[in-house]
Amino acid sequence: IPFLAQIVAVADVFDALTTDRPYRKALSKEEALTYIVEQGENLAKKEVVSAFSKCLKEGIHQPDEAEFADIWSEIIETFLE
């Protein structure tokens, strides 16, 4: 699976888990992260899951705080560390 697709897959799962659905309430960020870490090998490479966890715990700039190119660069740099 291409690297970028793995990043999108992890983000998509997180969004799905933390959004209310007609059939269930949203999970907390912590519960969703626990699920992603536990299921990580089924979603993406270990490095992608680890970087996502780091971004979620430490935070990244929000769009209103920086230009999109700066945010994208920061995300990619985090995943490549």
C-alpha positions as YAML, in Angstrom:
chain: A
units: angstrom
residues:
- id: 1
  name: ILE
  ca: [0.00, 0.00, 0.00]
- id: 2
  name: PRO
  ca: [1.49, 3.38, -0.94]
- id: 3
  name: PHE
  ca: [2.80, 5.43, 1.99]
- id: 4
  name: LEU
  ca: [0.34, 8.30, 1.51]
- id: 5
  name: ALA
  ca: [-2.57, 5.85, 1.31]
- id: 6
  name: GLN
  ca: [-1.52, 4.39, 4.66]
- id: 7
  name: ILE
  ca: [-1.55, 7.86, 6.23]
- id: 8
  name: VAL
  ca: [-5.00, 8.55, 4.82]
- id: 9
  name: ALA
  ca: [-6.28, 5.14, 5.96]
- id: 10
  name: VAL
  ca: [-5.21, 5.73, 9.56]
- id: 11
  name: ALA
  ca: [-6.72, 9.23, 9.56]
- id: 12
  name: ASP
  ca: [-9.94, 7.91, 8.02]
- id: 13
  name: VAL
  ca: [-10.30, 5.18, 10.66]
- id: 14
  name: PHE
  ca: [-9.67, 7.72, 13.41]
- id: 15
  name: ASP
  ca: [-12.32, 10.04, 11.95]
- id: 16
  name: ALA
  ca: [-14.82, 7.19, 11.63]
- id: 17
  name: LEU
  ca: [-14.25, 6.09, 15.22]
- id: 18
  name: THR
  ca: [-14.51, 9.59, 16.71]
- id: 19
  name: THR
  ca: [-17.66, 10.58, 14.83]
- id: 20
  name: ASP
  ca: [-21.17, 9.77, 16.07]
- id: 21
  name: ARG
  ca: [-22.95, 7.24, 13.87]
- id: 22
  name: PRO
  ca: [-26.64, 6.30, 13.83]
- id: 23
  name: TYR
  ca: [-25.74, 2.90, 15.26]
- id: 24
  name: ARG
  ca: [-23.19, 4.00, 17.91]
- id: 25
  name: LYS
  ca: [-21.77, 6.95, 19.80]
- id: 26
  name: ALA
  ca: [-18.35, 8.30, 18.91]
- id: 27
  name: LEU
  ca: [-15.36, 6.93, 20.77]
- id: 28
  name: SER
  ca: [-13.12, 9.30, 22.68]
- id: 29
  name: LYS
  ca: [-9.81, 10.25, 21.08]
- id: 30
  name: GLU
  ca: [-8.03, 8.01, 23.58]
- id: 31
  name: GLU
  ca: [-10.28, 5.02, 22.83]
- id: 32
  name: ALA
  ca: [-9.85, 5.53, 19.09]
- id: 33
  name: LEU
  ca: [-6.08, 5.78, 19.42]
- id: 34
  name: THR
  ca: [-6.00, 2.59, 21.50]
- id: 35
  name: TYR
  ca: [-7.97, 0.80, 18.78]
- id: 36
  name: ILE
  ca: [-5.66, 2.09, 16.04]
- id: 37
  name: VAL
  ca: [-2.53, 1.07, 17.95]
- id: 38
  name: GLU
  ca: [-3.97, -2.40, 18.63]
- id: 39
  name: GLN
  ca: [-5.08, -2.87, 15.01]
- id: 40
  name: GLY
  ca: [-2.16, -0.95, 13.55]
- id: 41
  name: GLU
  ca: [-0.59, -3.80, 11.64]
- id: 42
  name: ASN
  ca: [-3.89, -4.29, 9.79]
- id: 43
  name: LEU
  ca: [-4.06, -0.60, 8.83]
- id: 44
  name: ALA
  ca: [-0.57, 0.59, 8.02]
- id: 45
  name: LYS
  ca: [3.11, 0.17, 8.75]
- id: 46
  name: LYS
  ca: [4.21, 0.52, 12.35]
- id: 47
  name: GLU
  ca: [5.97, 3.82, 11.57]
- id: 48
  name: VAL
  ca: [2.76, 5.40, 10.24]
- id: 49
  name: VAL
  ca: [0.73, 4.37, 13.29]
- id: 50
  name: SER
  ca: [3.50, 5.58, 15.59]
- id: 51
  name: ALA
  ca: [3.73, 8.96, 13.85]
- id: 52
  name: PHE
  ca: [-0.06, 9.35, 13.94]
- id: 53
  name: SER
  ca: [-0.03, 8.62, 17.66]
- id: 54
  name: LYS
  ca: [2.72, 11.19, 18.18]
- id: 55
  name: CYS
  ca: [0.82, 13.84, 16.19]
- id: 56
  name: LEU
  ca: [-2.35, 13.17, 18.15]
- id: 57
  name: LYS
  ca: [-0.63, 13.30, 21.53]
- id: 58
  name: GLU
  ca: [1.65, 16.27, 20.85]
- id: 59
  name: GLY
  ca: [-0.62, 18.10, 18.44]
- id: 60
  name: ILE
  ca: [0.14, 19.86, 15.19]
- id: 61
  name: HIS
  ca: [-0.67, 23.36, 14.02]
- id: 62
  name: GLN
  ca: [-4.23, 23.95, 12.94]
- id: 63
  name: PRO
  ca: [-5.06, 25.49, 9.54]
- id: 64
  name: ASP
  ca: [-5.87, 28.89, 11.04]
- id: 65
  name: GLU
  ca: [-2.39, 29.05, 12.61]
- id: 66
  name: ALA
  ca: [-0.27, 28.42, 9.52]
- id: 67
  name: GLU
  ca: [-0.41, 28.08, 5.77]
- id: 68
  name: PHE
  ca: [-1.47, 24.72, 4.39]
- id: 69
  name: ALA
  ca: [1.98, 24.08, 2.85]
- id: 70
  name: ASP
  ca: [3.61, 24.58, 6.25]
- id: 71
  name: ILE
  ca: [1.17, 22.19, 7.91]
- id: 72
  name: TRP
  ca: [1.63, 19.55, 5.21]
- id: 73
  name: SER
  ca: [5.42, 19.83, 5.51]
- id: 74
  name: GLU
  ca: [5.22, 19.38, 9.27]
- id: 75
  name: ILE
  ca: [3.01, 16.30, 8.92]
- id: 76
  name: ILE
  ca: [5.28, 14.69, 6.34]
- id: 77
  name: GLU
  ca: [8.40, 15.46, 8.41]
- id: 78
  name: THR
  ca: [6.78, 13.84, 11.45]
- id: 79
  name: PHE
  ca: [5.98, 10.70, 9.47]
- id: 80
  name: LEU
  ca: [9.49, 10.49, 8.06]
- id: 81
  name: GLU
  ca: [11.26, 10.81, 11.44]
...
